Amino acid sequence: MRDFLNKVIAGEDLSLEEMELAARHMFAEDTSDIAIGGFLSALKAKGETSDEITGLVNVIREKSTLQLPGEIVGAIDNCGTGGDGSQSFNISTTSAFVIAGAGITVAKHGNRSISSKTGSADVLERLGVSLAFTPEQTQEILKENDIAFLFAPNVHPAMKRVMKARKELGVPTIFNLIGPLTNPVALTTQLLGTYRRDSLDIMANVLHKLGRKRALVVNGAGHMDEASLAGDNHLVLLERGEIMQFTLHPDEVGLSVVDNEAIKGGDAEDNAQILRDVLEGKAGPHRDTVVLNAGLGIFANGKAETVQQGVALAKESIDSGAALQKLENLIAYSNKVKQEV
């Protein structure tokens, strides 16, 4: 570990293989919290490369308890990094049901609240969704319902090893960027929101190295880790190894400009109600924000050839009741599992 620390302190980048070895040292029981904290601080000061991020992600995914017994073809995730400080309602969680309602398999990775008021797990738990599905149950749900929730602490128990060092540091590190990248399912496509606009290209490169055939990375207006109605959204499209940058304004897809203040959320109960309201068709900035983000997810998956088409399919998913049905099915399956225990 000391060798890798000295190299990073000297301003040298680690190769993917070196980072994998450094990550295994970080998760080892005989590595001190001081060594972990020093390494994370040095990486942050130097600036993390795509190889360093990919190496860490590879080791975390390798250690995951969720190794599905079969392949999930065409799966997508739309998880964001968090950390944008916007206190918005649970946009990506709501959007996930809309994407699934459009006929796309969504392996939704998420956690409890860390930087926001309410995390995806808090909201889904409030709605009656179980956080403790087995790998076999997860695979069954994905095949039957097109959407399942992967609760990060359950699928990545090894992450507990570095929590003390991260808390003692008290500043964002490489771990604050990698949450959406550590989904243990072999995703084909991905919509990834990041709170750091300077990380768009890096994250797209990591997604390429992780094997995504197509992906979209977004930093929203106001530096949200979601697409926003407030103005220009900055995006990078990854397709067949090529990266293209572009911006998207809500009026380009027929949506009104709305300040980010209008989409602030509350506690788990408040955000659960907003999620239900949107899926039940209630009009307003919450719905329009979800339509924009779900439309981007459908476009990222390749089911829509344009973002405009994706937005139209997102509206149809809500208006037909398909998105709401995905939620109801997940709740019903959760109740069934609880009764069997």
Short mmCIF file of N, CA and C in Angstrom, two decimals, residues 44 80-85 172-173 176-177 192-199 218-220 222-226:
data_model
loop_
_atom_site.label_atom_id
_atom_site.label_comp_id
_atom_site.label_asym_id
_atom_site.label_seq_id
_atom_site.Cartn_x
_atom_site.Cartn_y
_atom_site.Cartn_z
N LYS A 44 -7.43 12.05 -4.37
CA LYS A 44 -8.28 13.23 -4.58
C LYS A 44 -7.44 14.44 -4.96
N GLY A 80 -27.69 7.85 -10.02
CA GLY A 80 -26.76 8.97 -10.03
C GLY A 80 -25.79 8.92 -8.86
N THR A 81 -24.80 9.78 -8.89
CA THR A 81 -23.79 9.79 -7.83
C THR A 81 -24.30 10.38 -6.54
N GLY A 82 -25.36 11.22 -6.61
CA GLY A 82 -25.74 12.00 -5.44
C GLY A 82 -24.72 13.11 -5.24
N GLY A 83 -24.84 13.81 -4.11
CA GLY A 83 -23.85 14.82 -3.77
C GLY A 83 -24.04 16.17 -4.39
N ASP A 84 -25.20 16.40 -5.05
CA ASP A 84 -25.37 17.70 -5.72
C ASP A 84 -25.95 18.77 -4.79
N GLY A 85 -26.42 18.36 -3.61
CA GLY A 85 -26.95 19.33 -2.64
C GLY A 85 -28.27 19.96 -3.02
N PRO A 172 -15.40 14.54 0.20
CA PRO A 172 -15.69 13.61 -0.90
C PRO A 172 -14.41 13.00 -1.46
N THR A 173 -14.47 11.72 -1.77
CA THR A 173 -13.33 11.02 -2.36
C THR A 173 -13.81 10.25 -3.59
N ASN A 176 -17.24 8.70 -3.64
CA ASN A 176 -18.44 9.49 -3.89
C ASN A 176 -18.81 9.56 -5.37
N LEU A 177 -17.92 9.09 -6.22
CA LEU A 177 -18.19 9.08 -7.66
C LEU A 177 -18.66 7.73 -8.16
N LEU A 192 -26.22 7.68 -16.36
CA LEU A 192 -25.49 7.98 -15.13
C LEU A 192 -25.48 9.49 -14.90
N GLY A 193 -25.99 9.91 -13.75
CA GLY A 193 -25.94 11.31 -13.38
C GLY A 193 -24.76 11.57 -12.46
N THR A 194 -24.05 12.68 -12.68
CA THR A 194 -22.92 13.03 -11.84
C THR A 194 -23.03 14.47 -11.37
N TYR A 195 -22.65 14.71 -10.12
CA TYR A 195 -22.70 16.06 -9.57
C TYR A 195 -21.50 16.90 -10.02
N ARG A 196 -20.49 16.23 -10.63
CA ARG A 196 -19.29 16.94 -11.07
C ARG A 196 -19.26 17.04 -12.59
N ARG A 197 -19.42 18.25 -13.08
CA ARG A 197 -19.43 18.44 -14.54
C ARG A 197 -18.07 18.10 -15.16
N ASP A 198 -17.01 18.25 -14.37
CA ASP A 198 -15.67 17.95 -14.90
C ASP A 198 -15.41 16.45 -15.01
N SER A 199 -16.37 15.63 -14.55
CA SER A 199 -16.17 14.18 -14.60
C SER A 199 -16.93 13.51 -15.75
N VAL A 218 -24.86 12.52 -17.52
CA VAL A 218 -25.50 13.83 -17.48
C VAL A 218 -25.13 14.60 -16.22
N ASN A 219 -24.90 15.88 -16.40
CA ASN A 219 -24.82 16.84 -15.29
C ASN A 219 -25.81 17.93 -15.61
N GLY A 220 -26.82 18.08 -14.75
CA GLY A 220 -27.94 18.96 -15.06
C GLY A 220 -27.67 20.42 -14.77
N GLY A 222 -27.67 23.74 -12.92
CA GLY A 222 -27.49 23.89 -11.48
C GLY A 222 -26.60 22.83 -10.89
N HIS A 223 -25.87 22.10 -11.77
CA HIS A 223 -24.94 21.04 -11.37
C HIS A 223 -25.63 19.91 -10.60
N MET A 224 -26.87 19.61 -11.00
CA MET A 224 -27.56 18.46 -10.43
C MET A 224 -27.01 17.17 -11.03
N ASP A 225 -27.19 16.06 -10.28
CA ASP A 225 -26.79 14.77 -10.83
C ASP A 225 -27.98 14.11 -11.55
N GLU A 226 -28.87 14.92 -12.03
CA GLU A 226 -30.03 14.53 -12.85
C GLU A 226 -30.19 15.59 -13.93
#
